[in-house]
């Protein structure tokens, strides 16, 4: 059973890094995972020796290596990321707005990015296809929730609340419903500092599933830039979603 517990903790640790996407100290890892400090230290040392985790001794911080990113590359995405209309829509949003454009699908209580088009800018949170975002506070997550009926919506939101961990903001069912009502009325939903402070995302869901998955299209970036060109972003987002009707 000890080996099973170690495996669970290793996966828990990698999931934590996937959420925060930044280096963490041992103390922060212990606080965010609840793993005992002695166990966390041994686990980190093992993963460092296996080259899955890098350790900056000067900053006392740990961060996953590129070796982790390669582990799941063989897993498919059921065709959403290769759908020519989705590829064209994401590229078009990126080109038209100059901001990060993504396509995402729901996976449990998270939105999973399956396609990302991003310019290299130092003030943008770097992101890659495959990352997960909390379903109740991210723009893509809220857009995907709009496709659920009331029974399923309650179930997913309550599960997300139970699963809530350190750096994810809490959102009530009432708040989620308000965001969904905005989307249904205006054709888009905007998240503000729902995942990372100072950043946001403007999103909308495609009207019909692609290969069995509902898909959200979104444009994200620093709030200052999004606010400055919100009307342009919304216009192009509506146009992109409209091409799938």
C-alpha atoms as an extended CHARMM CRD file, in Angstrom:
* protein
*
       245  EXT
         1         1  UNK       CA              0.0000000000        0.0000000000        0.0000000000  PROA      1               0.0000000000
         2         2  UNK       CA              2.9510000000        2.3100000000        0.5890000000  PROA      2               0.0000000000
         3         3  UNK       CA              3.8630000000        2.2200000000       -3.1150000000  PROA      3               0.0000000000
         4         4  UNK       CA              0.2410000000        2.9810000000       -4.0540000000  PROA      4               0.0000000000
         5         5  UNK       CA              0.1770000000        5.9930000000       -1.7420000000  PROA      5               0.0000000000
         6         6  UNK       CA              3.4520000000        7.2470000000       -3.2300000000  PROA      6               0.0000000000
         7         7  UNK       CA              2.0350000000        6.9070000000       -6.7480000000  PROA      7               0.0000000000
         8         8  UNK       CA             -1.0940000000        8.8550000000       -5.7630000000  PROA      8               0.0000000000
         9         9  UNK       CA              1.0260000000       11.5920000000       -4.2150000000  PROA      9               0.0000000000
        10        10  UNK       CA              3.2500000000       11.8070000000       -7.2990000000  PROA      10              0.0000000000
        11        11  UNK       CA              0.2010000000       12.3060000000       -9.5050000000  PROA      11              0.0000000000
        12        12  UNK       CA             -1.2360000000       14.8040000000       -7.0260000000  PROA      12              0.0000000000
        13        13  UNK       CA              2.0140000000       16.7550000000       -7.1800000000  PROA      13              0.0000000000
        14        14  UNK       CA              2.0720000000       16.8500000000      -10.9890000000  PROA      14              0.0000000000
        15        15  UNK       CA             -1.5900000000       17.9300000000      -11.0660000000  PROA      15              0.0000000000
        16        16  UNK       CA             -0.7210000000       20.7710000000       -8.6910000000  PROA      16              0.0000000000
        17        17  UNK       CA              2.0220000000       22.0540000000      -10.9930000000  PROA      17              0.0000000000
        18        18  UNK       CA             -0.3800000000       21.7970000000      -13.9320000000  PROA      18              0.0000000000
        19        19  UNK       CA             -2.8340000000       24.0790000000      -12.1360000000  PROA      19              0.0000000000
        20        20  UNK       CA             -0.4590000000       26.7380000000      -10.8300000000  PROA      20              0.0000000000
        21        21  UNK       CA              2.0590000000       26.6150000000      -13.7150000000  PROA      21              0.0000000000
        22        22  UNK       CA              4.8770000000       28.1200000000      -11.6740000000  PROA      22              0.0000000000
        23        23  UNK       CA              7.7960000000       26.9330000000       -9.5230000000  PROA      23              0.0000000000
        24        24  UNK       CA              6.9070000000       26.0580000000       -5.9170000000  PROA      24              0.0000000000
        25        25  UNK       CA              8.8630000000       25.7000000000       -2.7090000000  PROA      25              0.0000000000
        26        26  UNK       CA              8.5950000000       22.6180000000       -0.5170000000  PROA      26              0.0000000000
        27        27  UNK       CA              6.5530000000       24.6060000000        1.9970000000  PROA      27              0.0000000000
        28        28  UNK       CA              4.0730000000       25.7210000000       -0.6800000000  PROA      28              0.0000000000
        29        29  UNK       CA              3.7260000000       22.1580000000       -1.9790000000  PROA      29              0.0000000000
        30        30  UNK       CA              2.9660000000       20.9020000000        1.5160000000  PROA      30              0.0000000000
        31        31  UNK       CA              0.3850000000       23.6390000000        2.0830000000  PROA      31              0.0000000000
        32        32  UNK       CA             -1.3770000000       23.0720000000       -1.2450000000  PROA      32              0.0000000000
        33        33  UNK       CA             -1.4040000000       19.2690000000       -1.2440000000  PROA      33              0.0000000000
        34        34  UNK       CA             -1.5760000000       18.3190000000        2.4300000000  PROA      34              0.0000000000
        35        35  UNK       CA              1.2520000000       15.8210000000        1.9160000000  PROA      35              0.0000000000
        36        36  UNK       CA              3.4190000000       15.5800000000        5.0690000000  PROA      36              0.0000000000
        37        37  UNK       CA              6.6310000000       17.5610000000        4.6740000000  PROA      37              0.0000000000
        38        38  UNK       CA              8.9170000000       14.5710000000        5.1770000000  PROA      38              0.0000000000
        39        39  UNK       CA              7.0060000000       12.5380000000        2.5600000000  PROA      39              0.0000000000
        40        40  UNK       CA              6.9260000000       15.4600000000        0.1300000000  PROA      40              0.0000000000
        41        41  UNK       CA             10.6820000000       15.9560000000        0.4770000000  PROA      41              0.0000000000
        42        42  UNK       CA             11.3840000000       12.2800000000       -0.2670000000  PROA      42              0.0000000000
        43        43  UNK       CA              8.9690000000       12.2930000000       -3.2180000000  PROA      43              0.0000000000
        44        44  UNK       CA             10.5080000000       15.4370000000       -4.7020000000  PROA      44              0.0000000000
        45        45  UNK       CA             14.0200000000       14.0520000000       -4.3020000000  PROA      45              0.0000000000
        46        46  UNK       CA             12.9800000000       10.8700000000       -6.1600000000  PROA      46              0.0000000000
        47        47  UNK       CA             11.3880000000       12.8380000000       -9.0070000000  PROA      47              0.0000000000
        48        48  UNK       CA             14.4530000000       15.0850000000       -9.2310000000  PROA      48              0.0000000000
        49        49  UNK       CA             16.6890000000       12.0170000000       -9.5350000000  PROA      49              0.0000000000
        50        50  UNK       CA             14.4070000000       10.6880000000      -12.3000000000  PROA      50              0.0000000000
        51        51  UNK       CA             14.6130000000       14.0730000000      -14.1080000000  PROA      51              0.0000000000
        52        52  UNK       CA             10.8570000000       14.7180000000      -13.8810000000  PROA      52              0.0000000000
        53        53  UNK       CA             11.3620000000       17.6380000000      -11.5020000000  PROA      53              0.0000000000
        54        54  UNK       CA             14.0740000000       20.2930000000      -11.4980000000  PROA      54              0.0000000000
        55        55  UNK       CA             15.3030000000       21.8480000000       -8.2430000000  PROA      55              0.0000000000
        56        56  UNK       CA             16.6500000000       25.3810000000       -8.0290000000  PROA      56              0.0000000000
        57        57  UNK       CA             18.7630000000       25.1900000000       -4.8790000000  PROA      57              0.0000000000
        58        58  UNK       CA             19.2950000000       28.9530000000       -4.7140000000  PROA      58              0.0000000000
        59        59  UNK       CA             15.5880000000       29.7840000000       -4.8340000000  PROA      59              0.0000000000
        60        60  UNK       CA             14.5780000000       26.5630000000       -3.0170000000  PROA      60              0.0000000000
        61        61  UNK       CA             11.9660000000       25.9720000000       -5.7370000000  PROA      61              0.0000000000
        62        62  UNK       CA             10.8150000000       22.9360000000       -7.7060000000  PROA      62              0.0000000000
        63        63  UNK       CA              9.3410000000       22.8170000000      -11.2110000000  PROA      63              0.0000000000
        64        64  UNK       CA              8.4980000000       19.9890000000      -13.6760000000  PROA      64              0.0000000000
        65        65  UNK       CA             10.8780000000       19.3820000000      -16.5680000000  PROA      65              0.0000000000
        66        66  UNK       CA             10.0270000000       18.9740000000      -20.2490000000  PROA      66              0.0000000000
        67        67  UNK       CA             10.1580000000       15.2210000000      -19.6690000000  PROA      67              0.0000000000
        68        68  UNK       CA              6.7550000000       15.4990000000      -17.9470000000  PROA      68              0.0000000000
        69        69  UNK       CA              5.2580000000       17.3160000000      -20.9220000000  PROA      69              0.0000000000
        70        70  UNK       CA              6.2090000000       14.4520000000      -23.2470000000  PROA      70              0.0000000000
        71        71  UNK       CA              4.4380000000       11.7760000000      -21.1970000000  PROA      71              0.0000000000
        72        72  UNK       CA              0.9430000000       12.2940000000      -22.6050000000  PROA      72              0.0000000000
        73        73  UNK       CA              1.7090000000       13.3190000000      -26.1620000000  PROA      73              0.0000000000
        74        74  UNK       CA              0.5790000000        9.9580000000      -27.4890000000  PROA      74              0.0000000000
        75        75  UNK       CA             -2.9540000000       10.4710000000      -26.1070000000  PROA      75              0.0000000000
        76        76  UNK       CA             -5.4440000000       11.6800000000      -28.7060000000  PROA      76              0.0000000000
        77        77  UNK       CA             -8.0630000000       14.4160000000      -28.3050000000  PROA      77              0.0000000000
        78        78  UNK       CA            -10.8930000000       12.6900000000      -30.2130000000  PROA      78              0.0000000000
        79        79  UNK       CA            -10.2850000000       14.8660000000      -33.2550000000  PROA      79              0.0000000000
        80        80  UNK       CA            -11.2590000000       18.2730000000      -31.8670000000  PROA      80              0.0000000000
        81        81  UNK       CA             -7.7430000000       19.6990000000      -32.1580000000  PROA      81              0.0000000000
        82        82  UNK       CA             -7.4380000000       18.4810000000      -35.7570000000  PROA      82              0.0000000000
        83        83  UNK       CA            -10.8980000000       19.5900000000      -36.8800000000  PROA      83              0.0000000000
        84        84  UNK       CA            -10.1650000000       22.0390000000      -39.7420000000  PROA      84              0.0000000000
        85        85  UNK       CA            -12.9610000000       24.4310000000      -38.7450000000  PROA      85              0.0000000000
        86        86  UNK       CA            -11.7700000000       24.6070000000      -35.1310000000  PROA      86              0.0000000000
        87        87  UNK       CA             -8.1530000000       25.0670000000      -36.2480000000  PROA      87              0.0000000000
        88        88  UNK       CA             -9.2100000000       27.8780000000      -38.5720000000  PROA      88              0.0000000000
        89        89  UNK       CA            -11.3500000000       29.5370000000      -35.9050000000  PROA      89              0.0000000000
        90        90  UNK       CA             -8.5710000000       29.5480000000      -33.2850000000  PROA      90              0.0000000000
        91        91  UNK       CA             -5.9970000000       30.8560000000      -35.7630000000  PROA      91              0.0000000000
        92        92  UNK       CA             -8.4260000000       33.5290000000      -36.9290000000  PROA      92              0.0000000000
        93        93  UNK       CA             -9.1590000000       34.7300000000      -33.4070000000  PROA      93              0.0000000000
        94        94  UNK       CA             -5.4720000000       34.9420000000      -32.6080000000  PROA      94              0.0000000000
        95        95  UNK       CA             -4.7370000000       36.8960000000      -35.7740000000  PROA      95              0.0000000000
        96        96  UNK       CA             -7.7070000000       39.2420000000      -35.4120000000  PROA      96              0.0000000000
        97        97  UNK       CA             -7.1690000000       40.0930000000      -31.7410000000  PROA      97              0.0000000000
        98        98  UNK       CA             -3.4370000000       39.6440000000      -31.2280000000  PROA      98              0.0000000000
        99        99  UNK       CA             -4.1920000000       37.7180000000      -28.0300000000  PROA      99              0.0000000000
       100       100  UNK       CA             -4.0550000000       34.0690000000      -26.9980000000  PROA      100             0.0000000000
       101       101  UNK       CA             -6.8320000000       32.0400000000      -28.6350000000  PROA      101             0.0000000000
       102       102  UNK       CA             -7.8780000000       28.6030000000      -27.4470000000  PROA      102             0.0000000000
       103       103  UNK       CA            -10.3530000000       25.7990000000      -27.9960000000  PROA      103             0.0000000000
       104       104  UNK       CA            -11.3440000000       23.7680000000      -24.9480000000  PROA      104             0.0000000000
       105       105  UNK       CA            -13.5050000000       20.7910000000      -23.9830000000  PROA      105             0.0000000000
       106       106  UNK       CA            -14.8950000000       19.7410000000      -20.5890000000  PROA      106             0.0000000000
       107       107  UNK       CA            -13.1650000000       17.0010000000      -18.6600000000  PROA      107             0.0000000000
       108       108  UNK       CA            -14.9670000000       16.4740000000      -15.3570000000  PROA      108             0.0000000000
       109       109  UNK       CA            -14.6790000000       19.6360000000      -13.2860000000  PROA      109             0.0000000000
       110       110  UNK       CA            -12.0800000000       21.2010000000      -15.5860000000  PROA      110             0.0000000000
       111       111  UNK       CA            -11.8830000000       22.7490000000      -19.0190000000  PROA      111             0.0000000000
       112       112  UNK       CA             -9.0400000000       21.2010000000      -21.0200000000  PROA      112             0.0000000000
       113       113  UNK       CA             -7.3200000000       23.2320000000      -23.7220000000  PROA      113             0.0000000000
       114       114  UNK       CA             -7.0450000000       21.1120000000      -26.8640000000  PROA      114             0.0000000000
       115       115  UNK       CA             -5.7630000000       23.8380000000      -29.1790000000  PROA      115             0.0000000000
       116       116  UNK       CA             -3.7860000000       26.9920000000      -28.3690000000  PROA      116             0.0000000000
       117       117  UNK       CA             -2.5260000000       29.8020000000      -30.5810000000  PROA      117             0.0000000000
       118       118  UNK       CA             -0.3960000000       32.2730000000      -28.6570000000  PROA      118             0.0000000000
       119       119  UNK       CA              2.0440000000       35.0320000000      -29.5040000000  PROA      119             0.0000000000
       120       120  UNK       CA              5.1900000000       35.2650000000      -27.4320000000  PROA      120             0.0000000000
       121       121  UNK       CA              4.7340000000       38.1580000000      -25.0390000000  PROA      121             0.0000000000
       122       122  UNK       CA              6.4070000000       38.4410000000      -21.6220000000  PROA      122             0.0000000000
       123       123  UNK       CA              3.2140000000       39.6430000000      -19.8830000000  PROA      123             0.0000000000
       124       124  UNK       CA              1.0780000000       36.7280000000      -21.0520000000  PROA      124             0.0000000000
       125       125  UNK       CA              0.7480000000       33.5680000000      -18.9860000000  PROA      125             0.0000000000
       126       126  UNK       CA              2.3610000000       30.8900000000      -21.1890000000  PROA      126             0.0000000000
       127       127  UNK       CA              0.0190000000       28.0140000000      -21.8990000000  PROA      127             0.0000000000
       128       128  UNK       CA             -0.0290000000       24.8330000000      -23.9350000000  PROA      128             0.0000000000
       129       129  UNK       CA             -2.6050000000       22.4330000000      -25.2720000000  PROA      129             0.0000000000
       130       130  UNK       CA             -3.4580000000       19.9460000000      -22.5540000000  PROA      130             0.0000000000
       131       131  UNK       CA             -3.5660000000       22.2970000000      -19.5630000000  PROA      131             0.0000000000
       132       132  UNK       CA             -6.6010000000       22.2220000000      -17.2890000000  PROA      132             0.0000000000
       133       133  UNK       CA             -8.5970000000       25.1800000000      -16.0310000000  PROA      133             0.0000000000
       134       134  UNK       CA            -11.2080000000       25.1450000000      -13.2130000000  PROA      134             0.0000000000
       135       135  UNK       CA            -14.6650000000       24.7590000000      -14.6970000000  PROA      135             0.0000000000
       136       136  UNK       CA            -16.4540000000       27.3700000000      -12.5220000000  PROA      136             0.0000000000
       137       137  UNK       CA            -14.0290000000       30.2910000000      -12.7120000000  PROA      137             0.0000000000
       138       138  UNK       CA            -12.3840000000       30.0720000000      -16.1310000000  PROA      138             0.0000000000
       139       139  UNK       CA            -13.9340000000       31.6070000000      -19.2420000000  PROA      139             0.0000000000
       140       140  UNK       CA            -13.8010000000       28.3610000000      -21.2020000000  PROA      140             0.0000000000
       141       141  UNK       CA            -15.1990000000       26.4190000000      -18.2470000000  PROA      141             0.0000000000
       142       142  UNK       CA            -18.1760000000       28.7430000000      -17.8520000000  PROA      142             0.0000000000
       143       143  UNK       CA            -18.8890000000       28.6070000000      -21.5840000000  PROA      143             0.0000000000
       144       144  UNK       CA            -18.8800000000       24.8050000000      -21.4720000000  PROA      144             0.0000000000
       145       145  UNK       CA            -21.1620000000       24.7820000000      -18.4250000000  PROA      145             0.0000000000
       146       146  UNK       CA            -23.7360000000       26.6890000000      -20.4720000000  PROA      146             0.0000000000
       147       147  UNK       CA            -24.3170000000       23.5230000000      -22.5250000000  PROA      147             0.0000000000
       148       148  UNK       CA            -25.4640000000       21.4860000000      -19.4950000000  PROA      148             0.0000000000
       149       149  UNK       CA            -29.0340000000       21.0540000000      -18.3190000000  PROA      149             0.0000000000
       150       150  UNK       CA            -29.9260000000       22.1700000000      -14.7970000000  PROA      150             0.0000000000
       151       151  UNK       CA            -29.4780000000       18.7460000000      -13.2020000000  PROA      151             0.0000000000
       152       152  UNK       CA            -26.0340000000       18.1870000000      -14.7070000000  PROA      152             0.0000000000
       153       153  UNK       CA            -25.0190000000       21.7980000000      -13.9910000000  PROA      153             0.0000000000
       154       154  UNK       CA            -25.7550000000       21.4070000000      -10.2750000000  PROA      154             0.0000000000
       155       155  UNK       CA            -23.8910000000       18.1150000000      -10.1770000000  PROA      155             0.0000000000
       156       156  UNK       CA            -20.7350000000       19.4710000000      -11.8470000000  PROA      156             0.0000000000
       157       157  UNK       CA            -20.6570000000       22.7220000000       -9.8460000000  PROA      157             0.0000000000
       158       158  UNK       CA            -21.1300000000       20.9250000000       -6.5290000000  PROA      158             0.0000000000
       159       159  UNK       CA            -18.4080000000       18.4330000000       -7.4570000000  PROA      159             0.0000000000
       160       160  UNK       CA            -16.0820000000       21.3070000000       -8.3800000000  PROA      160             0.0000000000
       161       161  UNK       CA            -16.7860000000       22.9170000000       -5.0130000000  PROA      161             0.0000000000
       162       162  UNK       CA            -15.9180000000       19.6890000000       -3.2100000000  PROA      162             0.0000000000
       163       163  UNK       CA            -12.7260000000       19.2920000000       -5.2360000000  PROA      163             0.0000000000
       164       164  UNK       CA            -11.6130000000       22.8930000000       -4.6770000000  PROA      164             0.0000000000
       165       165  UNK       CA             -7.9060000000       23.2490000000       -3.9410000000  PROA      165             0.0000000000
       166       166  UNK       CA             -5.5730000000       26.0270000000       -2.8240000000  PROA      166             0.0000000000
       167       167  UNK       CA             -5.2020000000       28.4570000000       -5.7190000000  PROA      167             0.0000000000
       168       168  UNK       CA             -8.6120000000       28.0750000000       -7.3510000000  PROA      168             0.0000000000
       169       169  UNK       CA            -11.1950000000       30.7300000000       -6.4830000000  PROA      169             0.0000000000
       170       170  UNK       CA            -14.5090000000       29.5460000000       -5.1270000000  PROA      170             0.0000000000
       171       171  UNK       CA            -17.6600000000       30.1170000000       -7.1680000000  PROA      171             0.0000000000
       172       172  UNK       CA            -21.2260000000       29.4860000000       -6.0460000000  PROA      172             0.0000000000
       173       173  UNK       CA            -23.9470000000       27.9310000000       -8.1700000000  PROA      173             0.0000000000
       174       174  UNK       CA            -25.6860000000       31.3330000000       -8.1590000000  PROA      174             0.0000000000
       175       175  UNK       CA            -22.5780000000       33.0570000000       -9.5450000000  PROA      175             0.0000000000
       176       176  UNK       CA            -22.1600000000       30.4030000000      -12.2250000000  PROA      176             0.0000000000
       177       177  UNK       CA            -25.8100000000       30.7680000000      -13.2450000000  PROA      177             0.0000000000
       178       178  UNK       CA            -25.3950000000       34.5490000000      -13.5340000000  PROA      178             0.0000000000
       179       179  UNK       CA            -22.4120000000       34.0900000000      -15.8390000000  PROA      179             0.0000000000
       180       180  UNK       CA            -24.3180000000       31.5870000000      -17.9630000000  PROA      180             0.0000000000
       181       181  UNK       CA            -27.3180000000       33.9420000000      -18.1960000000  PROA      181             0.0000000000
       182       182  UNK       CA            -24.9650000000       36.6630000000      -19.4510000000  PROA      182             0.0000000000
       183       183  UNK       CA            -23.6090000000       34.3180000000      -22.0930000000  PROA      183             0.0000000000
       184       184  UNK       CA            -27.0710000000       33.2990000000      -23.2530000000  PROA      184             0.0000000000
       185       185  UNK       CA            -28.1450000000       36.9390000000      -23.4740000000  PROA      185             0.0000000000
       186       186  UNK       CA            -25.0320000000       38.5030000000      -25.0130000000  PROA      186             0.0000000000
       187       187  UNK       CA            -23.2940000000       35.5730000000      -26.6880000000  PROA      187             0.0000000000
       188       188  UNK       CA            -20.1420000000       35.5610000000      -24.5620000000  PROA      188             0.0000000000
       189       189  UNK       CA            -18.8690000000       35.2430000000      -21.0020000000  PROA      189             0.0000000000
       190       190  UNK       CA            -15.8140000000       36.9740000000      -19.5270000000  PROA      190             0.0000000000
       191       191  UNK       CA            -13.7460000000       35.6920000000      -16.6050000000  PROA      191             0.0000000000
       192       192  UNK       CA            -11.6130000000       38.1470000000      -14.6250000000  PROA      192             0.0000000000
       193       193  UNK       CA             -8.7200000000       36.8450000000      -12.4740000000  PROA      193             0.0000000000
       194       194  UNK       CA            -10.5710000000       33.5310000000      -12.2720000000  PROA      194             0.0000000000
       195       195  UNK       CA             -7.3780000000       31.4990000000      -12.6530000000  PROA      195             0.0000000000
       196       196  UNK       CA             -4.4340000000       33.9080000000      -12.5760000000  PROA      196             0.0000000000
       197       197  UNK       CA             -4.5760000000       37.3690000000      -11.0190000000  PROA      197             0.0000000000
       198       198  UNK       CA             -4.6740000000       40.1590000000      -13.5880000000  PROA      198             0.0000000000
       199       199  UNK       CA             -5.6170000000       37.9410000000      -16.5180000000  PROA      199             0.0000000000
       200       200  UNK       CA             -8.9380000000       36.9660000000      -18.0380000000  PROA      200             0.0000000000
       201       201  UNK       CA            -10.6640000000       35.2630000000      -20.9080000000  PROA      201             0.0000000000
       202       202  UNK       CA            -13.6310000000       35.9870000000      -23.1690000000  PROA      202             0.0000000000
       203       203  UNK       CA            -15.3500000000       32.7810000000      -24.2680000000  PROA      203             0.0000000000
       204       204  UNK       CA            -18.3420000000       31.2420000000      -25.9940000000  PROA      204             0.0000000000
       205       205  UNK       CA            -19.4290000000       27.6680000000      -26.7120000000  PROA      205             0.0000000000
       206       206  UNK       CA            -20.0150000000       26.2360000000      -30.1610000000  PROA      206             0.0000000000
       207       207  UNK       CA            -23.6880000000       25.3940000000      -30.7860000000  PROA      207             0.0000000000
       208       208  UNK       CA            -23.1930000000       21.6870000000      -31.5160000000  PROA      208             0.0000000000
       209       209  UNK       CA            -20.6920000000       19.0300000000      -30.3520000000  PROA      209             0.0000000000
       210       210  UNK       CA            -17.6270000000       18.0240000000      -32.3690000000  PROA      210             0.0000000000
       211       211  UNK       CA            -16.8680000000       14.3100000000      -32.1470000000  PROA      211             0.0000000000
       212       212  UNK       CA            -19.0670000000       14.0840000000      -29.0680000000  PROA      212             0.0000000000
       213       213  UNK       CA            -17.5730000000       17.0580000000      -27.2040000000  PROA      213             0.0000000000
       214       214  UNK       CA            -18.9750000000       20.5330000000      -26.8060000000  PROA      214             0.0000000000
       215       215  UNK       CA            -16.1940000000       23.0200000000      -27.5710000000  PROA      215             0.0000000000
       216       216  UNK       CA            -15.5110000000       26.4870000000      -26.1970000000  PROA      216             0.0000000000
       217       217  UNK       CA            -13.6330000000       29.1170000000      -28.1990000000  PROA      217             0.0000000000
       218       218  UNK       CA            -11.9240000000       31.8540000000      -26.2230000000  PROA      218             0.0000000000
       219       219  UNK       CA             -9.5270000000       34.7880000000      -26.2910000000  PROA      219             0.0000000000
       220       220  UNK       CA             -7.4050000000       35.4930000000      -23.2250000000  PROA      220             0.0000000000
       221       221  UNK       CA             -4.6980000000       37.7880000000      -21.9330000000  PROA      221             0.0000000000
       222       222  UNK       CA             -3.9580000000       40.5350000000      -19.3940000000  PROA      222             0.0000000000
       223       223  UNK       CA             -7.1500000000       42.3080000000      -18.2940000000  PROA      223             0.0000000000
       224       224  UNK       CA             -5.7870000000       45.7040000000      -19.3290000000  PROA      224             0.0000000000
       225       225  UNK       CA             -5.4360000000       44.5720000000      -22.9380000000  PROA      225             0.0000000000
       226       226  UNK       CA             -8.7050000000       42.6550000000      -22.9990000000  PROA      226             0.0000000000
       227       227  UNK       CA            -10.6370000000       45.6400000000      -21.6450000000  PROA      227             0.0000000000
       228       228  UNK       CA             -9.0520000000       47.9640000000      -24.2000000000  PROA      228             0.0000000000
       229       229  UNK       CA            -10.2830000000       45.8730000000      -27.1380000000  PROA      229             0.0000000000
       230       230  UNK       CA            -13.2820000000       44.0760000000      -25.6580000000  PROA      230             0.0000000000
       231       231  UNK       CA            -15.6840000000       45.1180000000      -28.4240000000  PROA      231             0.0000000000
       232       232  UNK       CA            -13.3160000000       43.8050000000      -31.1070000000  PROA      232             0.0000000000
       233       233  UNK       CA            -12.7720000000       40.5230000000      -29.2760000000  PROA      233             0.0000000000
       234       234  UNK       CA            -16.4940000000       39.9790000000      -28.7670000000  PROA      234             0.0000000000
       235       235  UNK       CA            -17.2140000000       40.7950000000      -32.4090000000  PROA      235             0.0000000000
       236       236  UNK       CA            -14.7080000000       38.2650000000      -33.7390000000  PROA      236             0.0000000000
       237       237  UNK       CA            -15.6950000000       35.6490000000      -31.1640000000  PROA      237             0.0000000000
       238       238  UNK       CA            -19.3520000000       35.8980000000      -32.1680000000  PROA      238             0.0000000000
       239       239  UNK       CA            -18.3930000000       35.6590000000      -35.8390000000  PROA      239             0.0000000000
       240       240  UNK       CA            -16.2690000000       32.5740000000      -35.2140000000  PROA      240             0.0000000000
       241       241  UNK       CA            -18.9970000000       30.8090000000      -33.2690000000  PROA      241             0.0000000000
       242       242  UNK       CA            -21.5410000000       31.8190000000      -35.8970000000  PROA      242             0.0000000000
       243       243  UNK       CA            -19.6660000000       29.9480000000      -38.6190000000  PROA      243             0.0000000000
       244       244  UNK       CA            -20.5570000000       26.6730000000      -36.8430000000  PROA      244             0.0000000000
       245       245  UNK       CA            -24.3480000000       27.2410000000      -36.9830000000  PROA      245             0.0000000000
